[in-house]
Short mmCIF file of C-alpha atoms in Angstrom, two decimals:
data_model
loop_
_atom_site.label_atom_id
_atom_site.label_comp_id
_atom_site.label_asym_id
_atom_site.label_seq_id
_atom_site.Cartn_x
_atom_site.Cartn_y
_atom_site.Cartn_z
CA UNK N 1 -32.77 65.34 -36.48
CA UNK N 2 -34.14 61.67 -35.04
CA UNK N 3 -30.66 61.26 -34.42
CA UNK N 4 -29.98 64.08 -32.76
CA UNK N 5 -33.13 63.69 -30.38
CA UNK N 6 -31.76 59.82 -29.60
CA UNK N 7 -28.46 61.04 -28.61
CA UNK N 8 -29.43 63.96 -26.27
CA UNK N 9 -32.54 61.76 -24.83
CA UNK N 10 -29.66 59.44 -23.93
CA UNK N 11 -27.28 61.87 -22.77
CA UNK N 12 -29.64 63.01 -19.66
CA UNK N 13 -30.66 58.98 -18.73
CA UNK N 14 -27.11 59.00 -17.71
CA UNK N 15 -26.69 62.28 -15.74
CA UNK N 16 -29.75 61.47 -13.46
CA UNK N 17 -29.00 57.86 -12.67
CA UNK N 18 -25.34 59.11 -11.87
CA UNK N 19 -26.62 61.71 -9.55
CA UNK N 20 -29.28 58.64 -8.19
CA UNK N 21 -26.32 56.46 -7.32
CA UNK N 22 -24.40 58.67 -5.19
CA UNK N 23 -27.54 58.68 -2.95
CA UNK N 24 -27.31 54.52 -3.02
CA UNK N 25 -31.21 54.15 -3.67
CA UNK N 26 -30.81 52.34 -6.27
CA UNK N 27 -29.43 49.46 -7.66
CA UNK N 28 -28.77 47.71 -11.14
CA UNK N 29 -28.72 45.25 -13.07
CA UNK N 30 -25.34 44.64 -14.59
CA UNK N 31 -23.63 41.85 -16.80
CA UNK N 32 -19.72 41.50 -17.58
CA UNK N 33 -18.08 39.05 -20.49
CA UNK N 34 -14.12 38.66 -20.25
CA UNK N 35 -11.92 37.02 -23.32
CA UNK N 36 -9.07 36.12 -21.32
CA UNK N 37 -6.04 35.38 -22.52
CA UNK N 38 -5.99 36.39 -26.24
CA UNK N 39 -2.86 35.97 -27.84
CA UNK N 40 -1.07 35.73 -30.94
CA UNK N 41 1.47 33.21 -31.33
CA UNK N 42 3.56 32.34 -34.27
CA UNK N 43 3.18 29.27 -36.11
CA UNK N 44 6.19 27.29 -38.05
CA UNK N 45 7.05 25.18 -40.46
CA UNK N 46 9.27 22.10 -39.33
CA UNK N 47 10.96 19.85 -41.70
CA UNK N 48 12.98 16.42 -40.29
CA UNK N 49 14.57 13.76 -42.39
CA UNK N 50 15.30 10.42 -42.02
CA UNK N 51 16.61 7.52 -44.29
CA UNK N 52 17.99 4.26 -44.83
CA UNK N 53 20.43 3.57 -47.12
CA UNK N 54 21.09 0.18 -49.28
CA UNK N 55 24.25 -0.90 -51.33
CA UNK N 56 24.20 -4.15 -53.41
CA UNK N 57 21.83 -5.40 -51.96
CA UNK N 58 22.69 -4.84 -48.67
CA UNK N 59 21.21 -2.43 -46.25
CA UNK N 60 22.76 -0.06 -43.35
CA UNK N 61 21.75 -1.07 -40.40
CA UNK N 62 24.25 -0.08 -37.14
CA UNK N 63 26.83 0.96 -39.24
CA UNK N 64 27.12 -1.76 -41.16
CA UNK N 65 26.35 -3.20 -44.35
CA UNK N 66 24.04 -6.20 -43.47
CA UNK N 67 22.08 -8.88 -45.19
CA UNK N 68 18.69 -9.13 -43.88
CA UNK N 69 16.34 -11.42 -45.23
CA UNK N 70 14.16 -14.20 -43.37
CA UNK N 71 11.96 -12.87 -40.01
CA UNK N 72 12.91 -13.79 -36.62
CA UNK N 73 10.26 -16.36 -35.64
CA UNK N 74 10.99 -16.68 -32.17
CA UNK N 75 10.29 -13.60 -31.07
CA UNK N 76 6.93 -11.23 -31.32
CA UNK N 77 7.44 -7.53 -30.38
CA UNK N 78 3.27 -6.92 -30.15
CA UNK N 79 2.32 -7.15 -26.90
CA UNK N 80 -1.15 -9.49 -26.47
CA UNK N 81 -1.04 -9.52 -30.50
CA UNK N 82 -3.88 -12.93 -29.95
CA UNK N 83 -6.15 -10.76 -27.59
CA UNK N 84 -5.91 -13.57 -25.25
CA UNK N 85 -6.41 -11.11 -22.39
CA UNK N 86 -8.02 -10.13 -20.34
CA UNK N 87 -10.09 -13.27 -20.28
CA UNK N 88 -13.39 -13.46 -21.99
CA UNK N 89 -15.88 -14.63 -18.95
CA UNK N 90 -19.35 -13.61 -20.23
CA UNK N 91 -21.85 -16.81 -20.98
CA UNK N 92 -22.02 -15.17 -24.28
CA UNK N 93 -19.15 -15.82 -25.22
CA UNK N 94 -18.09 -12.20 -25.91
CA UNK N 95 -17.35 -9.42 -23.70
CA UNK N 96 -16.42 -5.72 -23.71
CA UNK N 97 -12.82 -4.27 -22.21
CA UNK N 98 -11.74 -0.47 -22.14
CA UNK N 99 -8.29 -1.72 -20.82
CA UNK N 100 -5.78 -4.49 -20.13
CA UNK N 101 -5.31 -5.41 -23.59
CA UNK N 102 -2.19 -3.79 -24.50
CA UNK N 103 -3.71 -1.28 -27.28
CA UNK N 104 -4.89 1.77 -26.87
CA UNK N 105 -8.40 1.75 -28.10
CA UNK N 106 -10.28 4.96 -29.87
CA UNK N 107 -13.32 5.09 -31.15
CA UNK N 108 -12.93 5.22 -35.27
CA UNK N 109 -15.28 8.12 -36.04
CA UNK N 110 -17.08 10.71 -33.77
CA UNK N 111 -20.02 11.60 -35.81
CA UNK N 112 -22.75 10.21 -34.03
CA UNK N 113 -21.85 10.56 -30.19
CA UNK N 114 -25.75 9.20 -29.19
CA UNK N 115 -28.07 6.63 -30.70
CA UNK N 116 -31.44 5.88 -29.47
CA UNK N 117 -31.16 8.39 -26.86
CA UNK N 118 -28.38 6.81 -25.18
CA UNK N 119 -24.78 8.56 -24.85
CA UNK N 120 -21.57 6.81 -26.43
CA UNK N 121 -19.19 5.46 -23.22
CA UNK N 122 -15.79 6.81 -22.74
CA UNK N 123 -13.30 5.98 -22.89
CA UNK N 124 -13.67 3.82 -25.76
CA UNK N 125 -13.95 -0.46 -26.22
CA UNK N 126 -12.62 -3.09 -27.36
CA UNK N 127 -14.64 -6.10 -28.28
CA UNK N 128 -13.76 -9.95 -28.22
CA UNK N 129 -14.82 -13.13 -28.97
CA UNK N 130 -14.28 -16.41 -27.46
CA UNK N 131 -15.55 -19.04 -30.30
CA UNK N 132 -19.12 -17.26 -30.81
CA UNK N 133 -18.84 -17.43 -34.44
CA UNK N 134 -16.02 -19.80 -35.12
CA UNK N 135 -12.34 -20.51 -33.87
CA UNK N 136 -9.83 -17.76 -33.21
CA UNK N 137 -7.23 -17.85 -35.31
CA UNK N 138 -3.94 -18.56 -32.62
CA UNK N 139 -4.74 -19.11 -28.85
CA UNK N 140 -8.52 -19.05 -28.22
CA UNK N 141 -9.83 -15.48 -28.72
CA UNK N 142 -9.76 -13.00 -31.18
CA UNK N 143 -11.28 -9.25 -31.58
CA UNK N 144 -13.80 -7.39 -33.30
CA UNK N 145 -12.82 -3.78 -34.36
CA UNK N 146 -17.05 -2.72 -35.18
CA UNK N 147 -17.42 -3.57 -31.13
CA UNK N 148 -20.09 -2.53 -28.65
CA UNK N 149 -21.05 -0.38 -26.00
CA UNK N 150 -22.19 -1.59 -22.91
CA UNK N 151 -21.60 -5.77 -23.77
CA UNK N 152 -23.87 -8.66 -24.38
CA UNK N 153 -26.36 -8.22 -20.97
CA UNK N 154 -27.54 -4.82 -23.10
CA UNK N 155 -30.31 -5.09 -25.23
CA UNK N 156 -29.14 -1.82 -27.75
CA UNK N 157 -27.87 -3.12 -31.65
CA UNK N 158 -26.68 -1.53 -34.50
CA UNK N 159 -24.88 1.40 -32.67
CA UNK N 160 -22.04 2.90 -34.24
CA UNK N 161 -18.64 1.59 -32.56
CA UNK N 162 -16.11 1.51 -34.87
CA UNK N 163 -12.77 1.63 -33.14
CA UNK N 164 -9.16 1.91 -33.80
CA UNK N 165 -6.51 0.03 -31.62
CA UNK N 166 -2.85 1.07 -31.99
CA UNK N 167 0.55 -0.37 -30.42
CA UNK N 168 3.75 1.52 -30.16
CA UNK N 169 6.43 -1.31 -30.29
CA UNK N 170 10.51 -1.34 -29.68
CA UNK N 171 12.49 -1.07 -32.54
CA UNK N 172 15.93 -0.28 -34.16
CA UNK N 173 16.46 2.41 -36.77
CA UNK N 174 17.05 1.23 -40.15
CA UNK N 175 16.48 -2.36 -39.09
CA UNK N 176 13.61 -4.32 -41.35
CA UNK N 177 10.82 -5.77 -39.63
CA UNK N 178 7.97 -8.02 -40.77
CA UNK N 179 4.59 -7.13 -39.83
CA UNK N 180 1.75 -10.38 -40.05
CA UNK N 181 -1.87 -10.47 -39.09
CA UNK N 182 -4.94 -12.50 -39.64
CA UNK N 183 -7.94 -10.92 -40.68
CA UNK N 184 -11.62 -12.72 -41.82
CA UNK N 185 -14.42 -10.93 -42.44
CA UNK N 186 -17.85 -11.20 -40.01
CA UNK N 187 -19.68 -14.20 -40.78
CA UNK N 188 -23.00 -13.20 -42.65
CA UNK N 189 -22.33 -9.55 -43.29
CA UNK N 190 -21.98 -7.08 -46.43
CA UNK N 191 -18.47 -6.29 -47.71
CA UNK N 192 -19.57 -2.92 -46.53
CA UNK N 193 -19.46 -4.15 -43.14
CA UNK N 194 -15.71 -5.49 -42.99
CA UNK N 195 -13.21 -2.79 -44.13
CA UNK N 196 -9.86 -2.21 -42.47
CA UNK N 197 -6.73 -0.07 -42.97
CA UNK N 198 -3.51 -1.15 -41.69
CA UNK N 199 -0.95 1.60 -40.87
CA UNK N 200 3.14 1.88 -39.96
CA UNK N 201 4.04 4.98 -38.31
CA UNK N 202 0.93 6.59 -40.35
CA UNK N 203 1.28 5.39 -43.38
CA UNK N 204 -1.24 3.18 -45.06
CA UNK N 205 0.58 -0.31 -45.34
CA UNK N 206 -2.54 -2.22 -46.38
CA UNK N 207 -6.69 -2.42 -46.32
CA UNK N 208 -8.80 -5.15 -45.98
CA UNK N 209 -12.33 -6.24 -46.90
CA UNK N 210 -14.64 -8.65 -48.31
CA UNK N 211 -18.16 -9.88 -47.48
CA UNK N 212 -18.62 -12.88 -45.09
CA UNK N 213 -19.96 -16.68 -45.62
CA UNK N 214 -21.52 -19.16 -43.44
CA UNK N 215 -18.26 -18.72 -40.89
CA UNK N 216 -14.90 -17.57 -40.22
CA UNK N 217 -12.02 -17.70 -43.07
CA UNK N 218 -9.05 -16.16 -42.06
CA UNK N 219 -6.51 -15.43 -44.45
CA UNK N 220 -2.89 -13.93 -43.82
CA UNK N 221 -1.02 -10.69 -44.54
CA UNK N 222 2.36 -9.44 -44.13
CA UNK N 223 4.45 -6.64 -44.73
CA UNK N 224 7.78 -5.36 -44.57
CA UNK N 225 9.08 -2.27 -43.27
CA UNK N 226 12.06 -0.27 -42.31
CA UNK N 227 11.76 1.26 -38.39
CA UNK N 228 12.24 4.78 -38.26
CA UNK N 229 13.29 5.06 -35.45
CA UNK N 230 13.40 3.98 -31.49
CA UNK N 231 9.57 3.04 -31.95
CA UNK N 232 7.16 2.24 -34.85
CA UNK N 233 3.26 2.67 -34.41
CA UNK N 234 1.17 0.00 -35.75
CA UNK N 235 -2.65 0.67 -36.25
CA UNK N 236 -5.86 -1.00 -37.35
CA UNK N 237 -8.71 1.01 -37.65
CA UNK N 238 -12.06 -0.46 -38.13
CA UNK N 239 -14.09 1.35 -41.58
CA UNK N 240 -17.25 0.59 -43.48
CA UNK N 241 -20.85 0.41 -42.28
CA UNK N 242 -20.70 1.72 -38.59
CA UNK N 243 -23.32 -0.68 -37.13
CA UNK N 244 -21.38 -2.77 -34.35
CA UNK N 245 -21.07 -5.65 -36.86
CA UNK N 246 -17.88 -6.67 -38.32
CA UNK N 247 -14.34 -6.91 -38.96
CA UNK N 248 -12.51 -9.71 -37.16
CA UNK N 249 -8.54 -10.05 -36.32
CA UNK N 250 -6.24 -11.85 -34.53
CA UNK N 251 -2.72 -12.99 -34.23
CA UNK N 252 -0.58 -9.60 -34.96
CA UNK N 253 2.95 -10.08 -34.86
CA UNK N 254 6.10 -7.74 -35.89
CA UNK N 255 9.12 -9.76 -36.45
CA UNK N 256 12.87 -8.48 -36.43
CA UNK N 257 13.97 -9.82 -39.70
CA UNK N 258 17.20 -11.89 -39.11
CA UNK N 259 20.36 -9.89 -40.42
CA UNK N 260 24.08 -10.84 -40.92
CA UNK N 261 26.97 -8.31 -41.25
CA UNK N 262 28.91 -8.53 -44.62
CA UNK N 263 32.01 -9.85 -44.99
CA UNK N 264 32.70 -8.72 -48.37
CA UNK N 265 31.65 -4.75 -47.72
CA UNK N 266 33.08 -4.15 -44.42
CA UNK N 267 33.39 -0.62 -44.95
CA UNK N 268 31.37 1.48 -42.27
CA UNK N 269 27.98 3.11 -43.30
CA UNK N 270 26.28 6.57 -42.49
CA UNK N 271 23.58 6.49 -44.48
CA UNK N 272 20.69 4.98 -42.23
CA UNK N 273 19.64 7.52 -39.27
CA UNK N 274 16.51 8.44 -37.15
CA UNK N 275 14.36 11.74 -37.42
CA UNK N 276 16.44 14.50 -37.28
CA UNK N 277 16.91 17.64 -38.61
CA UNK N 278 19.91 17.27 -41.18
CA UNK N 279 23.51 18.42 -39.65
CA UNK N 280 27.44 18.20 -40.95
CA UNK N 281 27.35 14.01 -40.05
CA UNK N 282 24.24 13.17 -42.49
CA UNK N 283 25.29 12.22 -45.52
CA UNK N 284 22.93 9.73 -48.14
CA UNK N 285 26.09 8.30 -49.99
CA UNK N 286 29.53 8.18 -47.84
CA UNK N 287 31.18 6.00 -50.14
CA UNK N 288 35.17 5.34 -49.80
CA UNK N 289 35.41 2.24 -52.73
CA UNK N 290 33.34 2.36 -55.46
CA UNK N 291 33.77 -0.04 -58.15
CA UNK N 292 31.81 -0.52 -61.59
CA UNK N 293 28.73 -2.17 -61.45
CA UNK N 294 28.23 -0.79 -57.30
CA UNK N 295 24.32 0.22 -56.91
CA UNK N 296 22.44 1.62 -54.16
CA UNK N 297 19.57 3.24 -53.35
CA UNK N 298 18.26 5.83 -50.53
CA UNK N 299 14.58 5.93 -48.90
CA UNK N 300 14.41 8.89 -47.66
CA UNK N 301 11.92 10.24 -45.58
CA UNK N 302 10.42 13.84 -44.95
CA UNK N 303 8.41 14.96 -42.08
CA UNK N 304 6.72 17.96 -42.11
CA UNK N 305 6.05 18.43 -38.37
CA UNK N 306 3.70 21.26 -38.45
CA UNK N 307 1.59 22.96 -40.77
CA UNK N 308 0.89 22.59 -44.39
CA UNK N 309 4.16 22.81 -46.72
CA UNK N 310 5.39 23.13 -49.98
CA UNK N 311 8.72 21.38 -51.08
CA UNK N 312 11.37 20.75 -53.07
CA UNK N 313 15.04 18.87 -53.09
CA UNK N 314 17.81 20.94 -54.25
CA UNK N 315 21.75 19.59 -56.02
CA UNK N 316 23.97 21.83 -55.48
CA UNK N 317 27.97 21.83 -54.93
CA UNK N 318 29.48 19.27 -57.15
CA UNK N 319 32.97 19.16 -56.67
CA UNK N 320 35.24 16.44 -59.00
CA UNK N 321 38.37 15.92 -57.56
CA UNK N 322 41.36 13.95 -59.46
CA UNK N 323 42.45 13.14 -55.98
CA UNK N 324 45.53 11.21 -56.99
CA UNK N 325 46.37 9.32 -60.30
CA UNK N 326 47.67 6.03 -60.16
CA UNK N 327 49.51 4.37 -63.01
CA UNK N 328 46.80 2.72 -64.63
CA UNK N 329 44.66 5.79 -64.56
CA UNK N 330 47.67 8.38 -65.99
CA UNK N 331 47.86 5.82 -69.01
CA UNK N 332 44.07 7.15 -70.43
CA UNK N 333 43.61 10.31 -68.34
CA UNK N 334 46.03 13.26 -67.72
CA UNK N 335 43.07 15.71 -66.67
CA UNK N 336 43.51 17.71 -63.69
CA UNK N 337 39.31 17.07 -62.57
CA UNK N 338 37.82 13.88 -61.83
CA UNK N 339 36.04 11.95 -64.02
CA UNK N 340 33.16 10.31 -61.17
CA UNK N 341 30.14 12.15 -61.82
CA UNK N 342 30.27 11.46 -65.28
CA UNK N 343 29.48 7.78 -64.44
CA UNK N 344 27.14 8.15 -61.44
CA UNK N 345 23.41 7.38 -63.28
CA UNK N 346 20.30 8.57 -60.55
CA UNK N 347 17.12 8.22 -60.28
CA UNK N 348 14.83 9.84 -57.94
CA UNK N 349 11.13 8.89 -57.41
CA UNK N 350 7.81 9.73 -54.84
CA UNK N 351 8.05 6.42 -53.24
CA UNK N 352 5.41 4.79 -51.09
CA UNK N 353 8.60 3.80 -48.42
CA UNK N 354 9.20 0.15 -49.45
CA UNK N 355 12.16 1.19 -51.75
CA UNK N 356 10.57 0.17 -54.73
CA UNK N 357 10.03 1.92 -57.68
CA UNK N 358 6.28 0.77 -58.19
CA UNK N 359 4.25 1.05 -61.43
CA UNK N 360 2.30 4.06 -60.47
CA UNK N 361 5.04 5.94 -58.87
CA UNK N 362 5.88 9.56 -59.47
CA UNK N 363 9.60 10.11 -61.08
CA UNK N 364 11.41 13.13 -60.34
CA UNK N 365 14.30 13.35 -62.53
CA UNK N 366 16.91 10.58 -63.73
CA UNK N 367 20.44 10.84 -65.43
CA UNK N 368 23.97 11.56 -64.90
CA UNK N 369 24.99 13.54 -61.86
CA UNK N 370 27.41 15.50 -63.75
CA UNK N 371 25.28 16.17 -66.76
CA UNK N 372 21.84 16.20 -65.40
CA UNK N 373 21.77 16.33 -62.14
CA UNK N 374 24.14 18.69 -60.40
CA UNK N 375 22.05 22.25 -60.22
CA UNK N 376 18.56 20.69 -60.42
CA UNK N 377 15.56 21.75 -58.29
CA UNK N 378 13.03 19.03 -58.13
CA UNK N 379 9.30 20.11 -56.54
CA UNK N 380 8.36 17.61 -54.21
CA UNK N 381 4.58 18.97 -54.65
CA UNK N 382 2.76 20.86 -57.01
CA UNK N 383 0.63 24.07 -57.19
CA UNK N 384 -2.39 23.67 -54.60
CA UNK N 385 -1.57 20.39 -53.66
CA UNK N 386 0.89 20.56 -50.37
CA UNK N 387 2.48 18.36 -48.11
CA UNK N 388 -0.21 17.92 -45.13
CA UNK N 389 1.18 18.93 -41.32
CA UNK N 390 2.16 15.59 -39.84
CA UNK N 391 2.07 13.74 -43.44
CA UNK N 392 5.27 12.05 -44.86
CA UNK N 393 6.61 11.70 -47.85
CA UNK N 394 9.00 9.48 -49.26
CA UNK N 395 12.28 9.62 -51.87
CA UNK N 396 13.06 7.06 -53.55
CA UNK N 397 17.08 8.11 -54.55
CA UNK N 398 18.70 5.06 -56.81
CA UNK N 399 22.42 5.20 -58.04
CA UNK N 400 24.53 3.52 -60.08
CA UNK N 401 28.42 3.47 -60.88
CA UNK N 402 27.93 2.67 -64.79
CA UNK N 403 24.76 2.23 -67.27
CA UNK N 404 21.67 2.19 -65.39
CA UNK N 405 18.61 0.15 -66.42
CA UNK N 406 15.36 -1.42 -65.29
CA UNK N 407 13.93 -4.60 -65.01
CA UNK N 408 10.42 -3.90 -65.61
CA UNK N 409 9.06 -7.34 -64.20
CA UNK N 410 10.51 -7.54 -60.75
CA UNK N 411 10.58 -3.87 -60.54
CA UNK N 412 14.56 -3.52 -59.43
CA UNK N 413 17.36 -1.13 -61.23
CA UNK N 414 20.12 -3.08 -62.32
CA UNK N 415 23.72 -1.77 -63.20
CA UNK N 416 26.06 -2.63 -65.81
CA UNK N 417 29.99 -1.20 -64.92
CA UNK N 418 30.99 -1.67 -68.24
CA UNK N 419 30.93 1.94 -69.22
CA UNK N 420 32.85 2.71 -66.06
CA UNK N 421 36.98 2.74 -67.17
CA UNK N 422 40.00 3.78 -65.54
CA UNK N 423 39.69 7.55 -65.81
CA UNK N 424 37.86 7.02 -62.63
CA UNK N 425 40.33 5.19 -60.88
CA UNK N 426 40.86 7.26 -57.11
CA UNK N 427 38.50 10.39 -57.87
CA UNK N 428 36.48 11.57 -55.50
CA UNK N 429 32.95 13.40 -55.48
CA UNK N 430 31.44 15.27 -53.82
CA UNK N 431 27.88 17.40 -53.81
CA UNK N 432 24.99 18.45 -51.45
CA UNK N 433 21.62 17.37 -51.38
CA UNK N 434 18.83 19.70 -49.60
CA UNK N 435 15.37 20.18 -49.12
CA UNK N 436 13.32 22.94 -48.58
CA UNK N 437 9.78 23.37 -47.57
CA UNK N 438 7.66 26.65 -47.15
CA UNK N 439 4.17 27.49 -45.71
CA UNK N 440 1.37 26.75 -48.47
CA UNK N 441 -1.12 29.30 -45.83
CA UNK N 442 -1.74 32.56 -48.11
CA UNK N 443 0.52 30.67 -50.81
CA UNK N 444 -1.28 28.88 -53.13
CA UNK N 445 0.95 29.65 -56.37
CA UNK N 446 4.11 28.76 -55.12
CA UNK N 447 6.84 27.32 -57.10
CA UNK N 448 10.08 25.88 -56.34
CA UNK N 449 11.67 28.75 -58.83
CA UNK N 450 12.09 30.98 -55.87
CA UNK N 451 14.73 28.86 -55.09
CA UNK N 452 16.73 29.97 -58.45
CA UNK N 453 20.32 31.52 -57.56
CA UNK N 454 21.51 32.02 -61.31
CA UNK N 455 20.37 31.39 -64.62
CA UNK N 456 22.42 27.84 -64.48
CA UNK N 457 20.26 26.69 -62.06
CA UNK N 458 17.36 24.43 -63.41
CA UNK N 459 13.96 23.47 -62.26
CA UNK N 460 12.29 20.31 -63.39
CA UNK N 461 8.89 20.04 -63.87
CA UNK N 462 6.52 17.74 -61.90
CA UNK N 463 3.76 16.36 -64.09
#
């Protein structure tokens, strides 16, 4: 019944005003809100691939099998890599610069935008020194990645201006370059105050830290790394306490490292190639004269472009074809199949993309690619635990044409041909590697078993 009264009370309200504003007497107070635009738009899950391929020792780069070993000194591909400009002209010895270095500068973290009442600049700054505490490593100047911001003629300390510079630099698919800095700690500061991650493309290459002493010790680091493409990101973000104290480099230089073509394994090679999404002309192994004792090894690379994904690499489609039989083959095999696979050992791994099978890798599977291999499903991930959108991963894929083993202190395969006779004399192999990735959104329990075509088809398990 209180209802009832609300609803009728409200009913006449809006006959009289009606009749009221045909006579324009009145007016009223009115209010609209508009969501524009709303739409629904499909997301997706986007895989690429890249990879670069090695062969006794050698690796593909243009085609061809090269040797590539010592770094091309002569030439630095980091643009202003000694932060020797712009010029430092402030008494103090230290100055400010938003631009004109040759990195783009970012601030590291954006959780505390004002400090003492006073607004963080934009764009963001990069900070340098000119001999305040000590000497600059190369040249005369060197930067500070917990910088400032608004310079030394500002009274304001301890604000939080932790910043990340980043260079996109030239480079060659599948070609090997050596990344070098310098890096010393703040004089007089906490460990905490001095952290710094290093990254390739994304990928953590190396972190830095330690407290400082009375002055400036700068020590060196390098690393070595295989360009994905037309150009490779380098990045060094500033971590740690976020107090505008610490964290000193200088002298950053990528190196081409020096290569020579083979004249022993002339042969072309396929097996090194940018992003891309996989087509009919991407093969890992493309091999037309394999001998006993041959080894090789893949990195492979997987890009999941978009959002979150499960995956998992698929062997499929072995094919052993006698091809021909020459005479010292029909003397111990008169089979119509080939005998290849069944002295092709692999190894497959979660590799950090150096190549090398570290000690606290993940391995996948390992054995004999007609035994063991051939019809395997390996999960690239496991249950709640998916590739992240943008993230890469890397496979590790090692081969060899006999009796595979490890050398457990240098941490290379090696590959003994003995095993390998005459049965495989001309045969010829063939088989398809895939992977597959699906959305992990409303997909938590996914397993690569949906991938199962017939009950010969087997699915590893990822511990």
């Amino acid at each position: 019944m209180k209802l009832s009264k609300k609803l009728i009370g409200s009913l006449a309200i809006v006959a009289v005003t009606a009749a009221l504003a045909v006579g324009g007497t009145i007016s009223y107070f009115s209010d609209t809100e508009t969501s524009e635009g709303n739409t629904f738009t499909a997301g997706a899950v986007d895989l690429t691939v890249d990879s670069v391929g090695h062969y006794n020792g050698l690796i593909c780069v243009g085609n061809k099998w090269q040797s590539c070993e010592a770094p091309n000194l002569e030439t630095n591909l980091v643009d202003n890599g000694s932060f020797e400009t712009p010029l430092v002209t402030a008494t103090q010895n230290w100055q400010i610069f938003n631009s004109g270095t040759g990195w783009d500068i970012d601030w590291a973290n954006d959780s505390q935008l004002v400090y003492q009442g006073r607004n963080r600049p934009e764009p963001a700054l990069q900070e340098y020194h000119s001999g305040v505490l000590g000497d600059a490593k190369h040249g005369d100047q060197y930067t500070e990645l917990d910088s400032d911001w608004f310079g030394p003629n500002d009274s304001l300390n301890g604000e939080p201006a932790l910043i990340k510079i980043s260079q996109d630099i030239n480079t060659v698919a599948g070609m090997q370059y050596q990344l070098s800095y310098w890096f010393s700690p703040r004089p007089d500061t906490a460990a905490g105050n001095n952290e710094m991650k290093v990254y390739v493309n994304g990928d953590l290459v190396g972190t830095n830290g330690g407290a400082g002493g009375a002055s400036i010790v700068w020590t060196q680091f390098t690393y070595i790394f295989t360009a994905e493409g037309g150009t490779t990101k380098i990045e060094f973000v500033g971590g740690g306490t976020d107090d505008s104290l610490g964290i000193f480099l200088d002298d950053v230089r990528v190196h081409e490292m020096l290569c020579e073509e083979s004249e022993e394994y002339t042969e072309a090679c396929y097996s090194t190639w940018g992003l891309t999404d996989l087509g009919a002309t991407n093969q890992f192994f493309n091999f037309g004269d394999i001998k006993p004792g041959d080894e090789g090894e893949n990195t492979i690379s997987l890009h999941v472009n978009s959002n979150d994904a499960y995956g998992c690499m698929v062997f499929s489609g072995l094919v052993d074809d006698e091809n021909s039989i020459n005479e010292p083959e029909s003397e111990v095999d008169q089979t119509a199949t080939g005998e290849l696979s069944k002295n092709i050992y692999m190894y497959a791994w979660a590799d950090d993309g150096d190549n090398i099978f570290d000690e606290n890798e993940v391995p996948f599977f390992e054995g004999l690619l007609a035994n063991d291999v051939d019809g395997t499903i390996i999960p690239l991930t496991t249950i709640g635990n998916p590739i992240a959108g943008g993230e890469t991963r890397y496979v590790g894929l090692s081969w060899c044409a006999g009796t595979m083993g490890f050398d457990e202190e240098n941490r290379v395969f090696t590959c003994d041909g003995e095993s390998m006779g005459n049965d495989t004399q001309t045969d010829k192999m063939l088989f398809d590697v895939s992977f597959y990735v699906e959305q992990a959104r409303h997909n938590e329990e996914f397993t690569c078993d949906v991938l199962r075509t017939d009950q010969e088809t087997v699915v590893t398990d990822l511990e």
